[in-house]
Coordinates of C-alpha atoms in Angstrom, one line a residue:
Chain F
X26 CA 322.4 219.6 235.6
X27 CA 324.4 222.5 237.6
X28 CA 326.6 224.0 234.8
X29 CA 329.9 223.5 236.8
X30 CA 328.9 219.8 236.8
X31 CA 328.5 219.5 233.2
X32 CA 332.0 222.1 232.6
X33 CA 333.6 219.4 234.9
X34 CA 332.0 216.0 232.9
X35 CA 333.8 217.9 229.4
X36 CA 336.7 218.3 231.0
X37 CA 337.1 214.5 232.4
X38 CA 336.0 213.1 229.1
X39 CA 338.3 214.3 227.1
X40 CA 341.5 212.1 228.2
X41 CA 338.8 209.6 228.2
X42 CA 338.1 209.5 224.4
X43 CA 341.8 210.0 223.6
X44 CA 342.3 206.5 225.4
X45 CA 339.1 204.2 224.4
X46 CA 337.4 205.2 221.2
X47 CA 340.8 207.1 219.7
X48 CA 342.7 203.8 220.2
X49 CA 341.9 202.2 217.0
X50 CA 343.6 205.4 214.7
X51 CA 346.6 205.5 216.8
X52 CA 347.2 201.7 216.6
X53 CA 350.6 201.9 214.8
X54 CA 354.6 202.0 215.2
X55 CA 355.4 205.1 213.1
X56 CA 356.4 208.0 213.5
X57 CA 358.5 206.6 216.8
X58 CA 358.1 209.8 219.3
X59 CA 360.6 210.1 222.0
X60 CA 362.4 206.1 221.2
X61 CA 358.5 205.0 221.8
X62 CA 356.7 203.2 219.3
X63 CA 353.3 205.7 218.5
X64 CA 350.5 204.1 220.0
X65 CA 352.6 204.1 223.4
X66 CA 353.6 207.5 223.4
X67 CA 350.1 208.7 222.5
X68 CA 348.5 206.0 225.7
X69 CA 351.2 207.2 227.9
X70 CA 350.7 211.4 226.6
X71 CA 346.9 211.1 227.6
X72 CA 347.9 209.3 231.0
X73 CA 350.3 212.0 231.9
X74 CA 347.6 214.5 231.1
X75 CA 344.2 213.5 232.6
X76 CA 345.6 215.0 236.0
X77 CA 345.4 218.8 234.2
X78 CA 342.1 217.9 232.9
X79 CA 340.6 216.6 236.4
X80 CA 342.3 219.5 237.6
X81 CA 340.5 221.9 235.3
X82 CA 337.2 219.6 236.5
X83 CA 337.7 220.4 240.1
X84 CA 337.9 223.8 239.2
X85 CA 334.7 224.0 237.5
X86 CA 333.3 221.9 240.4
X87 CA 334.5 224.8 243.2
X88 CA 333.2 227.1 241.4
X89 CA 329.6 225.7 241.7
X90 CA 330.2 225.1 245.3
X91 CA 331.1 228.6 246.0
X92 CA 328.0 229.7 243.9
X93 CA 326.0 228.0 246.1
X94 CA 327.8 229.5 249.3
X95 CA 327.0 233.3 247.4
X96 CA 323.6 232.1 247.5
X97 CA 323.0 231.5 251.0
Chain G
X18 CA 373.2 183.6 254.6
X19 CA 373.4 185.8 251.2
X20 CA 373.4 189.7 250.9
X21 CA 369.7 189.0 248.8
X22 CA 368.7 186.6 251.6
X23 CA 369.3 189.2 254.9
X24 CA 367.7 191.9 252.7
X25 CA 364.7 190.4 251.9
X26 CA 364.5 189.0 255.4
X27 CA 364.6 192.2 257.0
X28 CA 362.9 194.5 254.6
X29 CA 359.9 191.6 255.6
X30 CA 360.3 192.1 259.7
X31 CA 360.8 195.7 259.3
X32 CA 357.8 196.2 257.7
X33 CA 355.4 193.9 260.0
X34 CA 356.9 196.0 263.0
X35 CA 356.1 199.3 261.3
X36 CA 352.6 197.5 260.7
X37 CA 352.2 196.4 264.3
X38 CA 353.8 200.2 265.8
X39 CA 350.8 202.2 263.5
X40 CA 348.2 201.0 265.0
X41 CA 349.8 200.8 268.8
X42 CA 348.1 204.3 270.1
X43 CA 344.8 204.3 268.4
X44 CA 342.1 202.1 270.6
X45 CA 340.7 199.6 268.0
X46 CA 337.3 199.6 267.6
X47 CA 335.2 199.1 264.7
X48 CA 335.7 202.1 262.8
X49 CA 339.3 202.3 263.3
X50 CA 340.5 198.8 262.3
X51 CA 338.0 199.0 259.1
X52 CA 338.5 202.9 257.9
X53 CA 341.3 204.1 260.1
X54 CA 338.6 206.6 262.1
X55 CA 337.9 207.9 258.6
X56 CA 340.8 210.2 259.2
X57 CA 343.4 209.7 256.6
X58 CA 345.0 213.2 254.9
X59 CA 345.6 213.5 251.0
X60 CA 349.3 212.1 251.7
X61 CA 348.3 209.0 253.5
X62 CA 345.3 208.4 251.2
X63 CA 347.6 208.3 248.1
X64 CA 350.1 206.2 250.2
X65 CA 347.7 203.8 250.8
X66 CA 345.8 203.7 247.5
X67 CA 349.3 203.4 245.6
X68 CA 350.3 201.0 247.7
X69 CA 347.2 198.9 247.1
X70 CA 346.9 199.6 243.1
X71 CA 350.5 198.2 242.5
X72 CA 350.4 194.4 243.5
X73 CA 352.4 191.9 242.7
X74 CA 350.8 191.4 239.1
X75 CA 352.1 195.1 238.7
X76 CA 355.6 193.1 238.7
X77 CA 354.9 189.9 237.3
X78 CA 352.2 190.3 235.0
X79 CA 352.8 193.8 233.4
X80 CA 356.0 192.5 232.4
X81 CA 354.9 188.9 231.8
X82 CA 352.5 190.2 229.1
X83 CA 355.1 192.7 228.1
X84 CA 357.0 189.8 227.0
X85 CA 354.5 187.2 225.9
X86 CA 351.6 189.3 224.4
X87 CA 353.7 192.4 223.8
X88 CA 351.2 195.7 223.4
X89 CA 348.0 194.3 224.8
X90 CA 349.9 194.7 228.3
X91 CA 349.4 198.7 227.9
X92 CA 345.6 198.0 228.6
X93 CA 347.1 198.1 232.1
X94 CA 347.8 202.2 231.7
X95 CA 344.4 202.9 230.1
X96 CA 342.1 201.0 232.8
X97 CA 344.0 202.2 235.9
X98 CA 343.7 205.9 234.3
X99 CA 339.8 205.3 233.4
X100 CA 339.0 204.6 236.8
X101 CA 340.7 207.6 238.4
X102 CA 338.5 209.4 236.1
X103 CA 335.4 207.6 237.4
X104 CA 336.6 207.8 241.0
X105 CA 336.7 211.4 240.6
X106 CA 332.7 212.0 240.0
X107 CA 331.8 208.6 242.0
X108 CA 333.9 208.2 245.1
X109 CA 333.5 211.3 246.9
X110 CA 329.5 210.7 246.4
X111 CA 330.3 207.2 248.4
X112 CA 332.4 208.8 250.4
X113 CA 329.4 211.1 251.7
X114 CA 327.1 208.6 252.3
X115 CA 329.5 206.7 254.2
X116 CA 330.1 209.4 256.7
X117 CA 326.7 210.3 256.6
X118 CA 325.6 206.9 257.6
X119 CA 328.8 205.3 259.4
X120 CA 329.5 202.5 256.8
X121 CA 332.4 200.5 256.9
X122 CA 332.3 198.3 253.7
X123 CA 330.8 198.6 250.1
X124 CA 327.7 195.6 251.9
X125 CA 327.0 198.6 254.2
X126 CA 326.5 201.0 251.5
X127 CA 324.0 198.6 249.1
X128 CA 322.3 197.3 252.3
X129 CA 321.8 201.3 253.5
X130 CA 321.3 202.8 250.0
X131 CA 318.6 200.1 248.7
X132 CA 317.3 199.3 252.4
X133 CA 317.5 195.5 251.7
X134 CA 319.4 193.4 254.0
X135 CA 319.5 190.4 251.7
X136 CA 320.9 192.3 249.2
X137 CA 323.8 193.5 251.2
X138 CA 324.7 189.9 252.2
X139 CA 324.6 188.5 248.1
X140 CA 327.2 191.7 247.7
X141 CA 329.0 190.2 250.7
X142 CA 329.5 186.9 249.6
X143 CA 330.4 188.0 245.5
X144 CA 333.0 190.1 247.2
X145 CA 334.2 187.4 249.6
X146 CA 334.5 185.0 246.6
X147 CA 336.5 187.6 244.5
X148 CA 339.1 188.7 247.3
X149 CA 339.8 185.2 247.8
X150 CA 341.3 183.9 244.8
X151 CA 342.9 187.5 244.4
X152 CA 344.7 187.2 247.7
X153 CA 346.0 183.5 247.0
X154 CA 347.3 185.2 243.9
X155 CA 349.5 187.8 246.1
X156 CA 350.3 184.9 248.6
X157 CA 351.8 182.6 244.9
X158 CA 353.7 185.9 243.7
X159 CA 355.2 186.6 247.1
X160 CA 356.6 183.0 247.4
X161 CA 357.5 183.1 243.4
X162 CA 359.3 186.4 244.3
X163 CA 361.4 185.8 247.2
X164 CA 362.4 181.8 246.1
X165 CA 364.0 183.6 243.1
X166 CA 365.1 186.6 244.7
X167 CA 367.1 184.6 247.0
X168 CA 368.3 182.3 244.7
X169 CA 366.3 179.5 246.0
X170 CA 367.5 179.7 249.6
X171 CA 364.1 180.5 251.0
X172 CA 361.7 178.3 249.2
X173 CA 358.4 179.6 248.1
X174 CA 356.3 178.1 251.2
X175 CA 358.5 179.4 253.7
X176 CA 358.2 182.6 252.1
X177 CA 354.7 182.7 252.2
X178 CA 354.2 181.1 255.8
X179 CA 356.7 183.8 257.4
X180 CA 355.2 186.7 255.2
X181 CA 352.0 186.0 255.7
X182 CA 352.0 185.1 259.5
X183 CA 353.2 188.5 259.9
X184 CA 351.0 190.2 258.0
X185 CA 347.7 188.7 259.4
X186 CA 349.6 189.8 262.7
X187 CA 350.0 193.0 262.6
X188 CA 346.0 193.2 259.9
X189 CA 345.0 192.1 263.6
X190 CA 346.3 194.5 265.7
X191 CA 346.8 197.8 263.9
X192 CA 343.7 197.3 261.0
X193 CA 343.6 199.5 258.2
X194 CA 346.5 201.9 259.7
X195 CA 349.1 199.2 259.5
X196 CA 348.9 198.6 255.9
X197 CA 348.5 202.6 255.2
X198 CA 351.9 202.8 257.4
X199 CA 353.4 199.6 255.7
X200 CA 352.5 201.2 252.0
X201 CA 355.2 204.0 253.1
X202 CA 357.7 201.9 252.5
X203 CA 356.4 200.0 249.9
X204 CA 356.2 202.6 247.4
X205 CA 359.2 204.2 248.4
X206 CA 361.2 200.4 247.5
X207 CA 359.2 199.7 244.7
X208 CA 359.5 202.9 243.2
X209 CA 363.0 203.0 243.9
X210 CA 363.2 199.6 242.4
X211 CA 361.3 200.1 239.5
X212 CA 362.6 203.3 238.4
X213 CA 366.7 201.6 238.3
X214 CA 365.5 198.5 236.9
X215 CA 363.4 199.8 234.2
X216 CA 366.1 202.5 232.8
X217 CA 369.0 200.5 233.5
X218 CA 368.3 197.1 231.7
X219 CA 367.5 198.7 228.8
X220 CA 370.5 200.6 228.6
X221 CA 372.7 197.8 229.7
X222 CA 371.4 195.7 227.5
X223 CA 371.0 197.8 224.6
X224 CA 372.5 201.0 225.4
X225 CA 369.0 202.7 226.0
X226 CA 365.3 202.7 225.7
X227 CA 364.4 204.0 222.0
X228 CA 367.8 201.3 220.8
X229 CA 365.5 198.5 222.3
X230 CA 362.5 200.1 220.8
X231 CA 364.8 199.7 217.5
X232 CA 365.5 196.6 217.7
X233 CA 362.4 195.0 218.9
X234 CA 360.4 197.1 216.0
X235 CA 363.4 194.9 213.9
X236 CA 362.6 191.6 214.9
X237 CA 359.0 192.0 216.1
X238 CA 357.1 194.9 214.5
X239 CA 353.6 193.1 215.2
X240 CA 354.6 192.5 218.9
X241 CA 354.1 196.6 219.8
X242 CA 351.0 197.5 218.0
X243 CA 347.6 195.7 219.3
X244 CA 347.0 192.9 218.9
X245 CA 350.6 192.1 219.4
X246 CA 351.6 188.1 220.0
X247 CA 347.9 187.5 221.6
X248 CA 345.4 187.3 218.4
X249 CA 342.5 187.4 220.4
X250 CA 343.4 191.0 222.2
X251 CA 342.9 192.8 219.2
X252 CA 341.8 196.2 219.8
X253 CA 338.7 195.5 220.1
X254 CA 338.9 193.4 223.1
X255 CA 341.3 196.4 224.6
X256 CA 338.7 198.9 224.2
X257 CA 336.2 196.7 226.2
X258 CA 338.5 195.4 228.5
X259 CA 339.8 198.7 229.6
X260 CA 336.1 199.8 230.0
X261 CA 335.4 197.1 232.0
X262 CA 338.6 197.1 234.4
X263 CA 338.2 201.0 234.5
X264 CA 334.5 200.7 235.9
X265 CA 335.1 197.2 237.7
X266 CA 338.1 198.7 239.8
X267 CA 336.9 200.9 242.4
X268 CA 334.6 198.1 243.0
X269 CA 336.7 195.8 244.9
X270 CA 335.7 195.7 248.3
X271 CA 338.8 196.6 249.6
X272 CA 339.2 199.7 247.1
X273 CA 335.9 200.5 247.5
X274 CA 336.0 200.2 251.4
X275 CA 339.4 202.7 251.4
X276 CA 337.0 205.3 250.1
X277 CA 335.2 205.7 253.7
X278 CA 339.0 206.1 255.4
X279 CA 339.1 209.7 253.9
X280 CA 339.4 212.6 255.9
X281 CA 336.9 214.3 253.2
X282 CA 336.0 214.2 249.9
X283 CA 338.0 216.8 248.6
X284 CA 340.8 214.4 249.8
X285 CA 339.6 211.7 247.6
X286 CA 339.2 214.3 244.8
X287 CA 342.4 215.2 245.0
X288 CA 343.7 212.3 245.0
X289 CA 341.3 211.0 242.4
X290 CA 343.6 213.9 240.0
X291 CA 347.5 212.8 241.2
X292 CA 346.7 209.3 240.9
X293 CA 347.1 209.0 237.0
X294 CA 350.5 210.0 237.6
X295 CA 351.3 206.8 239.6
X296 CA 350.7 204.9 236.5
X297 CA 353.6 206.3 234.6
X298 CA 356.5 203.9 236.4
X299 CA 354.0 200.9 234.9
X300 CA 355.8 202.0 231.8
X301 CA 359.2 201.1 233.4
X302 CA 358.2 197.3 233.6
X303 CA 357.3 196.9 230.1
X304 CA 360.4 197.9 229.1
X305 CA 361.6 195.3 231.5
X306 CA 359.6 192.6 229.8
X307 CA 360.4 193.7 226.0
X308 CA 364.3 194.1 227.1
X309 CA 363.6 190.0 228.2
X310 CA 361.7 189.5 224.9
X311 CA 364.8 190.1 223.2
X312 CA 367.4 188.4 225.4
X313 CA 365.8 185.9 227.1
X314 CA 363.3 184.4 224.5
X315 CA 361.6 181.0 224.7
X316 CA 360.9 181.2 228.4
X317 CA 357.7 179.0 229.9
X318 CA 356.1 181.2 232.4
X319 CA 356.4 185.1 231.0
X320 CA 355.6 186.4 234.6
X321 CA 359.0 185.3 235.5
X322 CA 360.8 187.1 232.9
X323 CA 360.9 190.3 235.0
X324 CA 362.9 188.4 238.2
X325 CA 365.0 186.4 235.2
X326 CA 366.3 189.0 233.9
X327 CA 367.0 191.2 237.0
X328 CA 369.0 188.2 238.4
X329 CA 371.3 188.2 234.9
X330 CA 371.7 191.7 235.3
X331 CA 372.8 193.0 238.6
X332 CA 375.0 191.7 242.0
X333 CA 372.8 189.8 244.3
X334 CA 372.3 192.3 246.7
X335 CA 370.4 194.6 244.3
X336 CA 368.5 191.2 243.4
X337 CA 367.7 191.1 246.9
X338 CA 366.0 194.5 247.0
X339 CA 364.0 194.0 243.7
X340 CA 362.5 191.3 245.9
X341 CA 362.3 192.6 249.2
X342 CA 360.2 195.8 247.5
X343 CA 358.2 192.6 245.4
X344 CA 357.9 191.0 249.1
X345 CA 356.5 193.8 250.4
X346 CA 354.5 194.9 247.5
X347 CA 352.2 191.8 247.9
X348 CA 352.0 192.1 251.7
X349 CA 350.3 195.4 251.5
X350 CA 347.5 194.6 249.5
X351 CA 347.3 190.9 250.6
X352 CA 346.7 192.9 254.5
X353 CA 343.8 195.0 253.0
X354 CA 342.4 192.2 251.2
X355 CA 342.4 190.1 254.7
X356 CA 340.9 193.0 256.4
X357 CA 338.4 193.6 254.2
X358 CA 337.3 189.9 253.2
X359 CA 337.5 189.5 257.3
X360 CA 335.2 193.0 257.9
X361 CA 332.5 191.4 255.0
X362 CA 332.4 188.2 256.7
X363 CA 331.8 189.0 260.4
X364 CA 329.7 192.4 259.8
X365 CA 327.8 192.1 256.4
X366 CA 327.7 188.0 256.8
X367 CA 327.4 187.0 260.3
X368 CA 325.7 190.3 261.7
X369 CA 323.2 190.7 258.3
X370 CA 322.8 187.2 258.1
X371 CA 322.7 185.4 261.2
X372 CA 322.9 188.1 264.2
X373 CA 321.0 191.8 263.7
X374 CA 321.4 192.5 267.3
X375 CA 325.3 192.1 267.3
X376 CA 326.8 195.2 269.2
X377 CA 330.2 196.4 267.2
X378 CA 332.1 195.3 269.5
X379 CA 331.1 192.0 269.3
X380 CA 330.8 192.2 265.5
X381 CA 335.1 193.3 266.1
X382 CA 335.4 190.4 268.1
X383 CA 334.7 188.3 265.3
X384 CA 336.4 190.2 262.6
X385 CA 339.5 189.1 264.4
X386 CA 338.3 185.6 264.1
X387 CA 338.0 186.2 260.2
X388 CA 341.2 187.5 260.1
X389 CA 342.1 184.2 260.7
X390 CA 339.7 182.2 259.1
X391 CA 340.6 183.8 255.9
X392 CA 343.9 184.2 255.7
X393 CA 344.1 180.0 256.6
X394 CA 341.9 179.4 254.1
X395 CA 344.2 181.9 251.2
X396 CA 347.5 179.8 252.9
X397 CA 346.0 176.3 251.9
X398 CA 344.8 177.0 249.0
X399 CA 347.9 178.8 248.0
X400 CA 350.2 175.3 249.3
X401 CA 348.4 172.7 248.5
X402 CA 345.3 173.6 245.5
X403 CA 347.6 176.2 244.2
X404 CA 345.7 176.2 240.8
X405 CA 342.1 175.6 242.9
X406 CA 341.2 178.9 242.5
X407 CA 342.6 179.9 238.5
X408 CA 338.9 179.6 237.6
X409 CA 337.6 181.9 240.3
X410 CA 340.5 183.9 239.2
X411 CA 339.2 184.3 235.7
X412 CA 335.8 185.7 236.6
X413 CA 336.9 188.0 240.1
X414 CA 337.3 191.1 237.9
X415 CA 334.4 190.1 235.9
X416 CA 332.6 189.5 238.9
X417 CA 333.2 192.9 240.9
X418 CA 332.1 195.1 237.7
X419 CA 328.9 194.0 238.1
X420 CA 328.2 195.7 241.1
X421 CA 328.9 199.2 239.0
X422 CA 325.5 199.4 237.8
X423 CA 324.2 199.5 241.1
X424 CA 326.5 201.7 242.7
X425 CA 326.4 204.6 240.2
X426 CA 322.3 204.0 239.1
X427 CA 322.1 204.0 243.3
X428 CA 324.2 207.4 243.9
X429 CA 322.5 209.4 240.4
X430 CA 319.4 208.1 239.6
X431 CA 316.2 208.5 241.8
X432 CA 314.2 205.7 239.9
X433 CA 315.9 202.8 240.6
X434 CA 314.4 200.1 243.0
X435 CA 316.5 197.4 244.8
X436 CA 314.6 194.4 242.7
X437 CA 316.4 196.1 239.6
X438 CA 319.7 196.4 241.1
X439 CA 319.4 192.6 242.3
X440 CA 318.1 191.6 239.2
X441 CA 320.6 193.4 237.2
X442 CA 323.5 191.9 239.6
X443 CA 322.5 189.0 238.9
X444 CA 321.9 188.7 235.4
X445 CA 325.2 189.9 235.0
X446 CA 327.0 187.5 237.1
X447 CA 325.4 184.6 235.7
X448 CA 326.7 185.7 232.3
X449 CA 329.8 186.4 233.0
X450 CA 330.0 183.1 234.8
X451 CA 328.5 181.1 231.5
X452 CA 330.8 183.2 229.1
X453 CA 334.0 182.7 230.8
X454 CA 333.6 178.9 232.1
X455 CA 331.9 178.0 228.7
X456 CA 335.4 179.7 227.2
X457 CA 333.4 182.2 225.0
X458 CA 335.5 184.9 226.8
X459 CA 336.3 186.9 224.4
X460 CA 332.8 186.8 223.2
X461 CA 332.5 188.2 219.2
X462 CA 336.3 189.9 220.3
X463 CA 335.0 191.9 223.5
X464 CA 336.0 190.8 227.1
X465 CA 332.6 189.0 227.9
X466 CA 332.9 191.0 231.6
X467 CA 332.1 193.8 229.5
X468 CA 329.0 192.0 227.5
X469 CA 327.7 191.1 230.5
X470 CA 328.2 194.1 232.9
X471 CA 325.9 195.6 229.7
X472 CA 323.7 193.3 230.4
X473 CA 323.5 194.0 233.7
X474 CA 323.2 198.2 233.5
X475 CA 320.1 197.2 230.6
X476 CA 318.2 195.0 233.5
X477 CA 318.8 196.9 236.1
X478 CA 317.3 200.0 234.6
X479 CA 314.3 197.9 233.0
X480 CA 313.0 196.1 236.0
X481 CA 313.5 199.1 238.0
X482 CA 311.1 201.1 235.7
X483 CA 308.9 198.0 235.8
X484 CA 308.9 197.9 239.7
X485 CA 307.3 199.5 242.3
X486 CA 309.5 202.5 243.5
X487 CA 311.1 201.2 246.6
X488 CA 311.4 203.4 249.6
X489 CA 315.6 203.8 249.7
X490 CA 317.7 206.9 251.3
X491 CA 318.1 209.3 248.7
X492 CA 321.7 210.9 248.1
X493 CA 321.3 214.0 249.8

């Protein structure tokens, strides 16, 4: 797998593991974080943050693109 | 005639005419009704995929199950997000294929990819039988939306009939472009709506967001955490459901069709990255339904508390524009579902099936014709079998996800033959179909979609090691 690929795969999957398999530890009221009750702050944190992440996975993705213009 | 009443009214002609003025310079052939020329910019892309995403469930039932199952209803934030992800590795791979081999619809692209005609028409007909009961369910929220919204001075059938006349009108002459135009002012309403609504009943009701939060954790502590008033969603069933949702979403025809309308595939990527962000304002309509939890408790139907509350809150003319934007919001994806059940049915149905040596043109010709046929067929079961269709309902989400396996095993994996992917398709359908109609759904606490689009991915990679490789293009 081209490295930029598998930079860009990390990057996506973190959000990704914050949502589905963290959900069970974050399944609670307390602490209350901004008037929210925790497990909706922590679902709506992740939501608001998988655009940097995909953003740090498109970068890792150009950069194997541009590799592969170097290389013509 | 009331303030609500002209508002809706003309919010719903304003919108067909913008519908019927996008597509007025563009000749319409083929591949500009279906994918808009594959043209569309980063702008108009999101536009369009926004204004597809939030349907009339986005009103109804976010805040219905806000109110009557209380913190399952965030599932709805998770899945969306999860398949934004997906659509970030996955669509731009379609995307390229499509372009590289002029597909129109997601038949096209398992027909093409797999090299089996049959197979494209049984992808046809699942999605056929999916959009339908989807798009009866806009068509029952539109006329739910705008009989209430006006106070009962349009009923719900005139609703629909006006509503829907106009939007098979201008599906017909402008294609895909009308609804991207239409969207515009969709998401601009709905936004707008959503965003006054969801801070302001709150606060007028409570003084603010975190005092409801205070007093609902008072009176209903269980109601926030999963599985909140609805035993069976425990968390359990959210983790499978959002998987199953995330993966099953982008495999909607029509979703899956919008991919081809990109300019590029760095537009979809981008857009794959700022569409998380459109999922925020969902959080607006909980607090919507959990503001109605606490001051309108005991209602029947939870998917009206949303309207309910909106009408005991604010002047009719403000009522009106909640649901001119709700109008409006299931006229944009009801027009893409049309198009796209119509596009299945004339190119992957009658031309796979029945007529190979169809010209497009021709094959355009009778796409109009679907138009037709469909949305008639959505209007009476709508009027007079509304609850015909709850079962096919039940299993359309279910039933899309299946076609996952197919799509990603058929875009990364080299191995895979078409007798798995059929196999595998329909393994999964038949499980879904025996889990959900024999009511084991959810099956040991997962969503049984999810059991059996495993099922399916498990088949389809056995049989195809089992079979012969089959000669199929290769993603370049």
């Amino acid at each position: 797998m081209r490295k930029g690929l598998k930079n860009a795969l990390v990057c996506a999957s973190i959000p990704v593991l914050a949502l589905v398999p963290a959900l069970p530890f974050v399944n609670r009221i307390k602490p209350v974080i901004l008037g929210l009750p925790f497990v909706l702050f922590w679902i709506l944190l992740w939501v608001a943050l998988t655009p940097v992440f995909l953003l740090l996975a498109d970068r890792a993705l150009r950069k194997d693109d541009a590799g592969k213009d170097e290389g013509r | 005639m009331t303030p609500a009443l002209a508002i809706i009214l003309g919010v719903i002609l304003v919108s067909a005419c913008v519908g019927f003025i996008a597509g007025r310079r563009v000749p319409m052939n083929l591949e500009n009704w279906t994918v808009g020329g594959r043209k569309f910019g980063v702008v108009i892309m999101w536009l369009l995929m926004a204004g597809e995403v939030y349907t009339t469930f986005t009103f109804l039932g976010a805040s219905g199950w806000a109110y009557a199952k209380g913190a399952p209803t965030f599932y709805i934030l998770i899945y969306g997000t999860l398949a934004y992800t997906l659509s970030f590795f996955i669509l731009p791979e379609i995307w390229k294929i499509g372009k590289r081999l002029g597909l129109h619809t997601q038949p096209d692209f398992f027909a093409h990819v797999f090299e089996s005609r049959a197979l494209g028409v049984l992808v046809a007909i699942i999605g056929i039988l999916s959009i339908l009961p989807y798009l009866q369910l806009q068509l029952a929220g539109l006329g739910m939306i705008v009989e209430i919204a006006s106070d009962g001075a349009v009923s719900s059938t005139t609703a629909i009939l006006l509503a829907f006349l106009l939007t098979s009108a201008f599906v017909l002459t402008s294609g895909l472009r009308g609804s991207a135009w239409v969207a515009v002012i969709k998401d601009i309403l709905m936004l707008a709506a959503v965003g006054i609504v969801g801070f302001g009943i709150p606060r007028i009701h409570f003084g603010g967001i975190g005092r409801m939060f205070q007093a609902l954790i008072e009176k209903a502590p269980g109601h926030l955490v999963f599985p909140g008033s609805a035993p069976s969603m425990g968390v359990g069933w959210v983790m499978s459901t959002v998987l199953l949702t995330g993966m099953g979403f982008y495999m909607w025809p029509q979703l899956f069709g919008t991919a081809f309308s990109a300019k590029s595939d760095r537009v979809i990527r981008r857009n794959a990255i700022i569409m998380p962000l459109y999922q925020i304002p969902i959080v607006l309509i909980f607090f919507v339904g959990f503001t109605a939890f606490l001051v309108l408790p005991g209602l029947a139907n939870g998917d009206l508390s949303f309207l309910t509350l909106v009408r005991k809150t604010y002047p009719s003319w403000f009522v009106g524009i909640v649901g001119a934007a709700g109008a409006v919001t299931a006229m944009v994806p009801a027009s893409v579902l049309v198009l796209s059940a119509a596009a299945l049915l004339a190119k992957n149905v009658y031309r796979a099936g029945f007529r190979p040596q169809a010209e497009d043109a021709e094959v355009m010709r009778v796409s109009r014709v679907m138009v037709l046929v469909v949305s008639t067929t959505a209007l009476i079961f709508a009027l007079a079998f509304p609850s015909a269709l709850v079962n096919l309902l039940l299993i359309g989400y279910d039933g899309v996800a299946q076609f996952f396996p197919g799509v990603v095993l058929g875009l990364f994996w080299k191995r895979v033959t078409r007798k798995g992917v059929t196999a595998g398709l329909l393994v999964g359908i038949a499980t879904a179909a025996f889990l959900v109609f024999g009511k084991h759904d959810p099956f040991f606490g997962l969503n049984a979609g999810f059991v059996a689009l495993g099922l399916n991915a498990l088949i389809a990679v056995v049989v195809s090691l089992l079979s012969r490789p089959s000669p199929r293009k290769a993603p370049a």
